[in-house]
Coordinates of C-alpha atoms in Angstrom, one line a residue:
M1 CA -35.0 -1.2 -13.8
R2 CA -36.4 1.7 -15.7
L3 CA -36.3 5.3 -14.4
S4 CA -39.5 7.2 -14.7
A5 CA -39.8 10.7 -16.1
T6 CA -40.4 11.9 -12.5
E7 CA -37.3 10.1 -11.3
L8 CA -35.2 11.5 -14.1
F9 CA -36.4 15.0 -13.3
M10 CA -35.5 14.5 -9.6
L11 CA -32.0 13.2 -10.6
G12 CA -31.6 16.1 -12.9
Q13 CA -32.2 18.5 -10.0
C14 CA -29.7 16.5 -7.9
A15 CA -27.0 16.9 -10.7
I16 CA -27.7 20.6 -10.9
S17 CA -27.3 21.0 -7.2
A18 CA -24.0 19.1 -7.4
A19 CA -22.8 21.2 -10.3
Y20 CA -23.6 24.5 -8.6
Q21 CA -21.9 23.5 -5.3
A22 CA -18.8 22.2 -7.1
G23 CA -18.8 25.3 -9.3
H24 CA -18.8 27.6 -6.3
L25 CA -15.8 25.9 -4.9
I26 CA -14.0 26.2 -8.3
A27 CA -14.8 29.9 -8.4
D28 CA -13.4 30.4 -4.9
Y29 CA -10.1 28.8 -6.0
A30 CA -9.9 30.6 -9.3
Q31 CA -8.1 33.6 -7.7
R32 CA -5.7 31.4 -5.6
K33 CA -2.5 29.6 -6.4
V34 CA -3.3 25.9 -6.6
S35 CA -1.1 22.9 -6.6
V36 CA -0.7 21.2 -10.0
D37 CA 0.2 17.6 -10.7
T38 CA 0.3 15.5 -13.8
K39 CA -1.3 12.2 -14.8
R40 CA 0.6 9.3 -16.4
N41 CA -2.0 8.8 -19.1
G42 CA -3.1 11.4 -21.6
G43 CA -1.4 12.9 -24.6
S44 CA -1.6 16.6 -24.6
L45 CA -0.8 18.9 -21.7
A46 CA -4.5 19.5 -21.2
A47 CA -5.1 15.8 -20.7
Q48 CA -2.3 15.4 -18.2
V49 CA -2.7 18.3 -15.8
V50 CA -4.7 17.8 -12.6
T51 CA -5.1 20.1 -9.6
E52 CA -6.3 19.8 -6.0
V53 CA -9.4 21.6 -7.2
D54 CA -10.3 18.7 -9.5
H55 CA -10.2 16.4 -6.5
L56 CA -12.1 18.7 -4.2
S57 CA -14.8 19.3 -6.8
Q58 CA -15.2 15.6 -7.3
E59 CA -15.6 15.1 -3.5
I60 CA -18.4 17.6 -3.4
I61 CA -20.2 16.0 -6.4
L62 CA -19.9 12.5 -5.1
Q63 CA -21.1 13.4 -1.7
I64 CA -24.3 14.8 -3.3
L65 CA -24.8 12.0 -5.9
R66 CA -24.0 8.9 -3.8
P67 CA -27.4 8.8 -2.1
S68 CA -29.0 8.5 -5.5
C69 CA -26.7 5.6 -6.4
D70 CA -27.9 3.7 -3.4
R71 CA -31.6 4.5 -4.0
F72 CA -31.6 3.8 -7.8
D73 CA -28.7 1.3 -8.0
L74 CA -26.6 3.7 -10.2
A75 CA -22.9 3.2 -11.1
L76 CA -20.4 6.0 -10.9
L77 CA -17.7 7.0 -13.4
S78 CA -15.6 10.1 -12.5
E79 CA -12.4 11.4 -14.1
E80 CA -10.3 11.5 -11.0
S81 CA -11.3 7.9 -9.8
P82 CA -10.5 4.5 -11.3
D83 CA -13.1 2.9 -13.6
D84 CA -14.5 0.0 -11.6
G85 CA -16.5 -1.4 -14.5
E86 CA -19.8 -1.1 -12.8
R87 CA -21.0 1.2 -15.7
L88 CA -21.0 -1.9 -17.9
R89 CA -23.1 -3.9 -15.4
K90 CA -25.7 -1.6 -14.0
D91 CA -28.6 0.0 -16.0
Y92 CA -27.5 3.6 -15.5
F93 CA -24.4 5.4 -14.4
W94 CA -23.3 8.9 -13.4
C95 CA -20.5 10.2 -15.7
I96 CA -18.6 13.1 -14.1
D97 CA -15.9 15.6 -15.0
P98 CA -15.4 17.6 -11.8
L99 CA -13.3 20.2 -13.6
D100 CA -13.4 20.0 -17.4
G101 CA -10.8 22.4 -18.8
T102 CA -8.2 22.2 -16.1
L103 CA -5.6 23.8 -18.3
P104 CA -7.6 27.0 -18.9
F105 CA -8.4 27.0 -15.2
I106 CA -4.8 27.1 -14.1
E107 CA -4.0 29.6 -16.9
A108 CA -6.8 31.8 -15.6
L109 CA -8.6 31.7 -18.9
P110 CA -12.3 31.0 -19.8
G111 CA -13.4 27.6 -20.8
Y112 CA -13.6 25.5 -17.7
S113 CA -16.7 23.9 -16.2
V114 CA -18.3 21.2 -14.2
S115 CA -19.8 18.5 -16.3
I116 CA -22.3 15.8 -15.0
A117 CA -24.3 13.3 -17.0
L118 CA -26.5 10.3 -16.4
L119 CA -26.2 7.7 -19.0
A120 CA -28.0 4.4 -19.7
R121 CA -25.9 1.3 -20.0
D122 CA -26.2 1.4 -23.8
G123 CA -24.6 4.9 -23.7
A124 CA -27.8 6.9 -24.3
P125 CA -27.4 10.3 -22.5
L126 CA -30.4 10.9 -20.3
I127 CA -29.3 13.9 -18.2
G128 CA -26.7 16.5 -19.1
V129 CA -25.5 19.4 -16.8
V130 CA -22.7 21.8 -17.5
Y131 CA -22.0 24.7 -15.2
D132 CA -19.6 27.5 -16.0
P133 CA -18.3 29.0 -12.7
L134 CA -16.7 32.0 -14.5
T135 CA -19.9 33.4 -16.0
Q136 CA -22.3 31.5 -13.6
T137 CA -24.0 30.0 -16.6
L138 CA -25.9 26.7 -16.3
F139 CA -26.7 24.5 -19.3
H140 CA -28.9 21.4 -18.6
A141 CA -31.0 18.9 -20.5
I142 CA -33.2 15.9 -19.7
T143 CA -34.1 13.4 -22.4
G144 CA -37.6 14.1 -23.8
R145 CA -38.0 17.3 -21.8
G146 CA -35.7 19.7 -23.7
A147 CA -32.7 21.8 -22.8
W148 CA -32.2 25.0 -20.9
R149 CA -29.7 27.8 -20.4
N150 CA -30.0 29.4 -17.0
R151 CA -33.5 27.9 -16.7
Q152 CA -34.6 29.5 -20.0
S153 CA -35.6 27.1 -22.8
L154 CA -32.6 26.6 -25.1
T155 CA -33.6 26.3 -28.8
L156 CA -31.5 26.8 -31.9
P157 CA -32.7 29.4 -34.4
A158 CA -33.1 28.4 -38.0
T159 CA -29.7 28.7 -39.7
T160 CA -29.5 31.0 -42.7
P161 CA -25.9 31.7 -43.8
S162 CA -25.1 35.4 -44.2
A163 CA -22.3 37.2 -45.9
Q164 CA -22.1 39.4 -42.8
Q165 CA -21.5 36.4 -40.5
T166 CA -18.3 34.6 -39.7
L167 CA -18.5 30.8 -39.2
S168 CA -16.7 29.9 -36.0
F169 CA -14.8 26.6 -35.5
L170 CA -13.6 25.6 -32.0
T171 CA -11.0 23.0 -31.0
D172 CA -8.3 22.4 -28.5
K173 CA -5.0 24.3 -28.3
S174 CA -3.1 21.1 -29.0
F175 CA -4.5 21.1 -32.6
V176 CA -1.7 23.4 -33.7
E177 CA 0.6 20.4 -33.3
D178 CA -1.5 18.2 -35.6
P179 CA 0.1 17.6 -39.0
L180 CA -3.4 18.3 -40.6
Y181 CA -3.5 21.8 -39.0
P182 CA -2.4 23.9 -42.0
A183 CA -4.5 22.1 -44.5
T184 CA -7.5 22.2 -42.1
L185 CA -7.3 26.0 -41.8
T186 CA -7.5 26.3 -45.6
A187 CA -10.4 23.8 -45.7
L188 CA -12.4 25.7 -43.0
K189 CA -12.2 28.9 -45.0
R190 CA -13.5 27.0 -48.1
I191 CA -16.4 25.5 -46.1
A192 CA -17.5 29.0 -44.9
Q193 CA -17.3 30.3 -48.5
E194 CA -19.2 27.4 -49.9
L195 CA -22.0 27.8 -47.3
G196 CA -22.3 31.6 -47.9
Y197 CA -20.5 33.0 -44.8
A198 CA -18.2 36.0 -44.8
G199 CA -15.3 33.8 -43.6
A200 CA -14.1 31.3 -41.0
E201 CA -12.5 31.8 -37.6
L202 CA -10.7 29.0 -35.8
K203 CA -10.6 29.4 -32.0
L204 CA -8.1 27.3 -30.1
Q205 CA -9.6 27.4 -26.6
G206 CA -11.3 25.9 -23.6
G207 CA -12.3 22.5 -22.4
A208 CA -14.5 20.1 -24.4
A209 CA -17.8 20.8 -22.5
M210 CA -17.6 24.6 -22.8
N211 CA -16.5 24.4 -26.4
A212 CA -19.6 22.4 -27.2
C213 CA -21.8 24.7 -25.2
Q214 CA -20.4 27.7 -27.1
V215 CA -21.7 26.1 -30.3
L216 CA -25.2 26.2 -28.9
A217 CA -24.8 29.7 -27.3
M218 CA -23.3 31.4 -30.4
P219 CA -24.3 29.8 -33.7
P220 CA -23.2 29.5 -36.4
A221 CA -20.4 27.4 -34.9
C222 CA -18.8 24.0 -34.8
Y223 CA -16.6 22.2 -32.3
F224 CA -14.4 19.4 -33.6
K225 CA -11.7 17.1 -32.4
F226 CA -9.9 14.9 -34.9
P227 CA -9.1 11.3 -34.1
K228 CA -5.5 10.5 -33.2
P229 CA -3.7 7.2 -32.6
Q230 CA -2.2 8.2 -29.2
I231 CA -4.1 7.0 -26.2
G232 CA -5.4 10.0 -24.2
G233 CA -7.3 13.2 -24.7
G234 CA -11.1 13.1 -24.8
S235 CA -13.0 10.6 -22.7
I236 CA -16.6 9.7 -22.1
W237 CA -17.0 12.3 -19.3
D238 CA -15.9 15.1 -21.7
Y239 CA -18.8 14.5 -24.1
A240 CA -21.6 12.8 -22.1
A241 CA -23.4 15.9 -20.8
T242 CA -23.2 17.9 -23.9
S243 CA -24.4 15.0 -26.0
C244 CA -27.6 15.2 -24.1
L245 CA -27.8 19.0 -24.7
F246 CA -27.3 18.5 -28.4
R247 CA -29.9 15.8 -28.7
E248 CA -32.5 17.9 -26.9
T249 CA -31.8 20.9 -29.2
N250 CA -31.8 18.8 -32.3
A251 CA -28.2 19.9 -33.0
S252 CA -25.7 17.6 -34.7
V253 CA -23.3 15.5 -32.6
S254 CA -21.3 12.6 -33.9
D255 CA -17.8 11.2 -34.3
M256 CA -15.6 12.4 -37.1
G257 CA -17.0 9.7 -39.3
G258 CA -20.5 10.9 -38.8
K259 CA -21.5 8.0 -36.6
P260 CA -23.2 8.3 -33.2
L261 CA -20.8 8.7 -30.2
V262 CA -20.3 5.5 -28.3
L263 CA -20.5 6.8 -24.7
N264 CA -20.1 3.5 -22.8
P265 CA -17.4 1.6 -24.6
T266 CA -15.9 -1.6 -23.1
G267 CA -12.2 -1.7 -22.3
T268 CA -11.5 2.1 -22.2
T269 CA -13.0 5.4 -21.5
F270 CA -10.9 7.2 -24.1
M271 CA -12.4 8.3 -27.4
N272 CA -9.2 9.4 -29.2
H273 CA -9.8 6.8 -31.9
C274 CA -13.0 8.4 -33.3
G275 CA -12.9 12.1 -32.6
V276 CA -16.0 14.2 -32.0
L277 CA -18.0 16.8 -34.0
Y278 CA -20.6 19.2 -32.6
C279 CA -22.4 21.5 -35.0
A280 CA -25.4 23.7 -34.7
D281 CA -26.2 23.1 -38.4
P282 CA -26.0 19.6 -39.9
A283 CA -24.8 21.1 -43.2
I284 CA -21.6 22.3 -41.5
A285 CA -21.1 18.9 -40.0
E286 CA -21.5 17.2 -43.4
K287 CA -18.9 19.5 -44.9
L288 CA -16.4 19.0 -42.1
I289 CA -16.8 15.2 -42.2
S290 CA -16.1 15.3 -45.9
V291 CA -13.0 17.5 -45.4
Y292 CA -11.6 15.2 -42.8
R293 CA -12.1 12.2 -45.0
D294 CA -10.3 13.9 -47.9
L295 CA -7.5 15.1 -45.7
T296 CA -6.8 11.7 -44.3
Q297 CA -7.1 9.9 -47.6
S298 CA -4.9 12.2 -49.6

């Protein structure tokens, strides 16, 4: 089965509706005390925490998307449900993170969102929707149609490094525990200097989806997550929607080796083994890939 452009547009509107409704629920709970639990898998605290809001948001999203699964024979993969393997058998699947950035949510900090994507079985992102309930900002993209921010076309300006600009790097809070953290700080400053920026700023914040969206919203910027041997951390649903956004804006998205992200791997949903790299400017991506290679080979 092959989805037409009209069908993709209709499914995109369905995903937007689901993201809005789930986002409204999340916003309603943002000022309340919520119950927090932990998952057995996952390495960092951010990967382990789960709340009642994660589950309630997922229920809303699935209620809206399930009719499309019946009509178009789509599989479903969502963070708070077991992986039934249907994503490897059907032509397309929904990939859902009902509350990306649970840790900043329970800490009452910015950086959480609803993330919904439609992927082909080969992992190609066809639809990407990210909704920020805090600022009521919607990012969405449909393959071949472009990307939008709050219904306004989202395009990246030509990047010209300036000695008056600071180059921003974003990553997870847990990066401070990485043995490469001190050397990476030094390397980021060097990258900024070599590219002609005033300096570098490392922001330890937010969930994966909003960190990637910040790269598009406030260039020059880069979001990275280094590979790690421990199982856990980033999974398909953390990167699927934003991969579509980056493709449609011609921004750079890859693993930390510069290879395309594999968004429908067999055997696991985790992507800790390869890391991720989102950059508005490919020149920044090339520099950081080189830095990571040097740091891990020294």
